CSV table of C-alpha atoms in Angstrom, one decimal:
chain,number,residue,atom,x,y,z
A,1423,UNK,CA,122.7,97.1,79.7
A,1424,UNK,CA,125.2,98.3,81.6
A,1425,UNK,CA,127.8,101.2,81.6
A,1426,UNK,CA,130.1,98.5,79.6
A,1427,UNK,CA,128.7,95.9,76.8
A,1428,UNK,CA,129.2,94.0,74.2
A,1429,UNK,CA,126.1,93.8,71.9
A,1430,UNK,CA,125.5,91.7,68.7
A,1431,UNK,CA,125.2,92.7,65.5
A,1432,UNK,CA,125.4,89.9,63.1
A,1433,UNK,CA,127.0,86.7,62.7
A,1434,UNK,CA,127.9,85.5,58.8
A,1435,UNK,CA,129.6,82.4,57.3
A,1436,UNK,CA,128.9,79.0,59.1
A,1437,UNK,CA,128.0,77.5,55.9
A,1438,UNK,CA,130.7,78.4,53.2
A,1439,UNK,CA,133.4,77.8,56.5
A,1440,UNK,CA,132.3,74.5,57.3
A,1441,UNK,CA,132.3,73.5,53.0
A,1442,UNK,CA,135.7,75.0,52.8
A,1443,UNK,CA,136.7,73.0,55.9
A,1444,UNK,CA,135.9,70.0,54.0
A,1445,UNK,CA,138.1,70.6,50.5
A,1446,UNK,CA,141.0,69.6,51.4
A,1447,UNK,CA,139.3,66.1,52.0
A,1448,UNK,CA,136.8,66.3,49.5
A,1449,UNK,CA,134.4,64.6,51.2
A,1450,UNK,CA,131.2,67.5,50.5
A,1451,UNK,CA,129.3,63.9,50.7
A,1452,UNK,CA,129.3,63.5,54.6
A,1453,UNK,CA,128.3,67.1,55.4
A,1454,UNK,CA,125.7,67.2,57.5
A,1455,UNK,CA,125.3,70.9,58.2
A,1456,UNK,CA,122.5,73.3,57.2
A,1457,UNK,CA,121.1,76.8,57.5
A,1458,UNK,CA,117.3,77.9,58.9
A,1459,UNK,CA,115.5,80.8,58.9
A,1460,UNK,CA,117.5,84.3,59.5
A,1461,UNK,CA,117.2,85.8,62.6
A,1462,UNK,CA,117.8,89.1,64.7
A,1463,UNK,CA,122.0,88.2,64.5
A,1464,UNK,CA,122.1,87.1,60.4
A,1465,UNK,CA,121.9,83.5,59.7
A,1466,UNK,CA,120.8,80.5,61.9
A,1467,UNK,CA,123.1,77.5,61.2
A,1468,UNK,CA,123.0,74.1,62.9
A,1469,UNK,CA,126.0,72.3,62.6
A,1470,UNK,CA,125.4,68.2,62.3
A,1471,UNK,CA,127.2,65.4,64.1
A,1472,UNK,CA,129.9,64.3,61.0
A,1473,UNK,CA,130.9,68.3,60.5
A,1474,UNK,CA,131.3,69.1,64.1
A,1475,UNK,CA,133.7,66.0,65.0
A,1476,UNK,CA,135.8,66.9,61.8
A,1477,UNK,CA,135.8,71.0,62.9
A,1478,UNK,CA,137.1,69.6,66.2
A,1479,UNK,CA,139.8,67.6,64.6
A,1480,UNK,CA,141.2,70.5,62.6
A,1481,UNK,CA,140.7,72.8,65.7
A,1482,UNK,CA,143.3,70.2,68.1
A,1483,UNK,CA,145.3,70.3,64.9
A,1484,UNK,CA,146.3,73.9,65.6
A,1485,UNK,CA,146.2,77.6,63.7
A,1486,UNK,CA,146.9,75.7,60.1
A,1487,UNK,CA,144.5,73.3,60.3
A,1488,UNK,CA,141.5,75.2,61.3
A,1489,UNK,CA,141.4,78.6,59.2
A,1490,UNK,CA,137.8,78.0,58.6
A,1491,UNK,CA,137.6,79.5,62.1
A,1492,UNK,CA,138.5,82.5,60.0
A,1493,UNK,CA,135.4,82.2,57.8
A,1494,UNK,CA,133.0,82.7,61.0
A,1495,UNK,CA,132.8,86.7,61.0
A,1496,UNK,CA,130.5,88.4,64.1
A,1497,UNK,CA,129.8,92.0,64.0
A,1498,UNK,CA,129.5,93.5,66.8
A,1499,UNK,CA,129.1,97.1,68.9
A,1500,UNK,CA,131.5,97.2,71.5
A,1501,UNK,CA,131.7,100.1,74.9
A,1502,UNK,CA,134.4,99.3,76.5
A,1503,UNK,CA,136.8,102.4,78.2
A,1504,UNK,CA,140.0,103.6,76.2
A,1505,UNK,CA,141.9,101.4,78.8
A,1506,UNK,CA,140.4,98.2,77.8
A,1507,UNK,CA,140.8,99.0,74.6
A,1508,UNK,CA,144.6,99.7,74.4
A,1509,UNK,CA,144.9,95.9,75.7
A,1510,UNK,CA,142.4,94.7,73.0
A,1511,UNK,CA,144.3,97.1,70.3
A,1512,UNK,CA,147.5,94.3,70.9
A,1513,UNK,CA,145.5,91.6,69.0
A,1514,UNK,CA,144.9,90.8,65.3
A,1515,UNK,CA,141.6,91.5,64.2
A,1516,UNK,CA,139.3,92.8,61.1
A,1517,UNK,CA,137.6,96.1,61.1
A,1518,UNK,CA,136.4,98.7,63.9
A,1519,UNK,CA,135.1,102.1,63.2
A,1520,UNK,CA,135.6,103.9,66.8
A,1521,UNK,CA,133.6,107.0,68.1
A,1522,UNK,CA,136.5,110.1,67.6
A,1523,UNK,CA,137.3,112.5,70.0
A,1524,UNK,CA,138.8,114.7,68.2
A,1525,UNK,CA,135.5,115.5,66.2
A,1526,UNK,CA,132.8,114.4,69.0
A,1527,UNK,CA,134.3,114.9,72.5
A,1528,UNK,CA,133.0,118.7,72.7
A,1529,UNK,CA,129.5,117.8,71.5
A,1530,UNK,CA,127.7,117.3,74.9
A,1531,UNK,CA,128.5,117.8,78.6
A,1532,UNK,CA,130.6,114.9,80.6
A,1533,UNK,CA,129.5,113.5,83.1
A,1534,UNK,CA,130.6,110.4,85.3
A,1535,UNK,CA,128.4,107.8,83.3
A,1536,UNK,CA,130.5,108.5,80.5
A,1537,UNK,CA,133.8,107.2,82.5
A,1538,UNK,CA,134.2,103.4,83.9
A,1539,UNK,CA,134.9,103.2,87.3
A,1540,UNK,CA,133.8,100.1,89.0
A,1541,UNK,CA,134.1,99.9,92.8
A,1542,UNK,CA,136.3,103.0,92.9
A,1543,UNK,CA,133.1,105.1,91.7
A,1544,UNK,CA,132.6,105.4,95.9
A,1545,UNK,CA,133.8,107.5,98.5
A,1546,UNK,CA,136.8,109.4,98.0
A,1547,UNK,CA,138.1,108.4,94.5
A,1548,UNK,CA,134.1,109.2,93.1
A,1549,UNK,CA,134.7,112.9,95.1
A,1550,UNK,CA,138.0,113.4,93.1
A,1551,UNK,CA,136.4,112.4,89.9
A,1552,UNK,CA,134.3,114.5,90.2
A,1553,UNK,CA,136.8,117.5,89.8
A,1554,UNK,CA,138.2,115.8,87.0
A,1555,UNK,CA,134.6,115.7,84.9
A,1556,UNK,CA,134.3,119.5,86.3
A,1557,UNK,CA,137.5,120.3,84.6
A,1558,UNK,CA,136.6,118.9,81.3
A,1559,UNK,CA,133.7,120.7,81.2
A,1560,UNK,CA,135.1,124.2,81.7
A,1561,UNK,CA,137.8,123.5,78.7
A,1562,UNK,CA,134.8,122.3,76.8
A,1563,UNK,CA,132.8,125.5,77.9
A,1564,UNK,CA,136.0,127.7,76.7
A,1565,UNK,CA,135.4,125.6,73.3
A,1566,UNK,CA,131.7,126.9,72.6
A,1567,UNK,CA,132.6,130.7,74.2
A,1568,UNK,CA,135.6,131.0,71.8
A,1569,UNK,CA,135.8,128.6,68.9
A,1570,UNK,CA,139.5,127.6,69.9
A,1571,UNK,CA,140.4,124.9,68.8
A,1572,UNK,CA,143.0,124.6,71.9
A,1573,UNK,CA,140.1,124.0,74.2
A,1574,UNK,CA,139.6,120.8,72.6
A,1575,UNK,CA,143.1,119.4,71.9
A,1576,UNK,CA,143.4,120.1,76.4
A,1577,UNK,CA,140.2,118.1,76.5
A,1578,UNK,CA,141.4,115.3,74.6
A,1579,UNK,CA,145.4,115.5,76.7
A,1580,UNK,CA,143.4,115.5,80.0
A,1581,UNK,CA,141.0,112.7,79.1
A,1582,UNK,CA,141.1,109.9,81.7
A,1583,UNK,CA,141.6,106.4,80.7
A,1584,UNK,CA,138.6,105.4,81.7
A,1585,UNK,CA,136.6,107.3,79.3
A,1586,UNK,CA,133.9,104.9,77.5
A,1587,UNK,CA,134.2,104.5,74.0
A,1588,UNK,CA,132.2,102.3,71.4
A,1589,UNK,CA,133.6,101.0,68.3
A,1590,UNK,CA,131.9,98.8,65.6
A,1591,UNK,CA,133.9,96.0,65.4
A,1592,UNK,CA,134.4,92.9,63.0
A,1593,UNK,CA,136.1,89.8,64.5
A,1594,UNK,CA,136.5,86.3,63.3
A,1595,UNK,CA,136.0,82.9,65.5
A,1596,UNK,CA,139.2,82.5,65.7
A,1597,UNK,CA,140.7,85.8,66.7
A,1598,UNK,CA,138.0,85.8,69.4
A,1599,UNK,CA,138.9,82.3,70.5
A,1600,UNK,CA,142.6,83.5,70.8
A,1601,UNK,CA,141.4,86.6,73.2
A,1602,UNK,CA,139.1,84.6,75.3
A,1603,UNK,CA,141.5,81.7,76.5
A,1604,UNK,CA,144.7,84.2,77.0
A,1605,UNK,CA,141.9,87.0,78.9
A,1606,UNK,CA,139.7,84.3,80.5
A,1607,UNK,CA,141.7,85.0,84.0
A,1608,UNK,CA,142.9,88.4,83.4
A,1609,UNK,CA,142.9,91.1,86.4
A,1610,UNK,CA,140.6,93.3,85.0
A,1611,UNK,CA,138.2,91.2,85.8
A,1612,UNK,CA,135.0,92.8,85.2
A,1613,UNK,CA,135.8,94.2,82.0
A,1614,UNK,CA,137.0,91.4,80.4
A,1615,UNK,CA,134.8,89.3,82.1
A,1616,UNK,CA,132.1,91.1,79.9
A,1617,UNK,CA,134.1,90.0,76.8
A,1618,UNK,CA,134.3,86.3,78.3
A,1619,UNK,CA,130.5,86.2,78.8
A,1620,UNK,CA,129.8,87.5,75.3
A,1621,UNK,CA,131.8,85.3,73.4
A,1622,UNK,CA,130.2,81.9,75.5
A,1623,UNK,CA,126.8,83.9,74.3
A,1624,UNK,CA,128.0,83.5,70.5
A,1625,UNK,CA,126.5,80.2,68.7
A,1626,UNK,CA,128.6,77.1,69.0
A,1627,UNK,CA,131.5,79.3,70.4
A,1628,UNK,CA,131.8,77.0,73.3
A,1629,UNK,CA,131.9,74.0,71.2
A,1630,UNK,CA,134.4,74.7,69.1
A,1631,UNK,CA,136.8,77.2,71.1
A,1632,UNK,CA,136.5,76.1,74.1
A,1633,UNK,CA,135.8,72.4,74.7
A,1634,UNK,CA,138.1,69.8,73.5
């Protein structure tokens, strides 16, 4: 993996989603769906020809019509710097418990690994970054001499935006369908294009939030 990654944790609730998706029509009969074997990501789920045309009905019908999207949950660890995270902070989602600074950011000595740069890592922005990882490290060194407190709260004033940080996150299919059409062509292209890559990795995302 890379300095920035989305890794999978476990994926839950294909089946009760798809037999909720069905009540309102009450047509349990013509389901055609069914679970295998767990694997490394929670349950395996193939979805049959009858279930998948009427998910992609609901899904063209809009937000009220396919909340079983809702149902779909994926776990997932997410490092992504603070930056990309203030964007993904705008959006509705379930659950993330986030690495703190305030507790952990004195524990071990920075260095540029733990900052995303991209391309400007090189040359003369790399060289001034440089001083920047030099000065959090004397406020942290004034930390461990001393015990104050202060050290830490300069650390965390002076801490770049581009500081990685992973958070265990819980999402839904359709929050993460919402994020991936209005991110797919987004500037920050290499950080969200890691989000766009993992969500086409998730099963059937690409068949029910993306194609029509």
């Amino acid at each position: 993996m890379g300095l920035i990654y989305i890794d999978t944790l476990e994926i839950a609730g294909f089946y009760p989603a798809l037999y909720g998706m069905r009540n309102p029509f009450n047509s349990h009969d013509k389901m055609d769906s069914w679970s295998g074997e767990p694997d490394l990501f929670g349950e395996t789920f193939v979805i049959g020809e009858n279930d998948m045309k009427l998910a992609k009905k609901l899904i063209r019908g809009g937000s009220e019509h396919r909340k079983f999207l809702r149902q779909i949950q994926v776990w997932s660890n997410v490092r992504m710097p603070r930056y990309w995270w203030s964007e993904a902070d705008t959006y509705k989602f379930g659950t993330k418990n986030s690495e703190s600074t305030m507790h952990t950011l004195h524990k071990r000595e920075f260095s540029k690994e733990d900052f995303y740069l991209g391309e400007m890592d090189k040359g003369t922005y790399g060289q001034a970054f440089e001083a920047i990882v030099g000065l959090l490290n004397n406020l942290r060194d004034g930390y461990i001499e001393t015990n104050d407190y202060q050290y830490v709260i300069a650390m965390k004033r002076m801490l770049p935006e581009s500081f990685i940080q992973t958070r265990t996150w819980n999402a839904n299919y359709e929050e993460l369908m919402n994020m991936y059409h209005q991110r797919k062509s987004h500037r920050l292209k290499e950080e969200w294009g890691v989000f766009i890559d993992w969500c086409e990795s998730l099963p059937y995302f690409l068949e029910l939030c993306v194609e029509k």
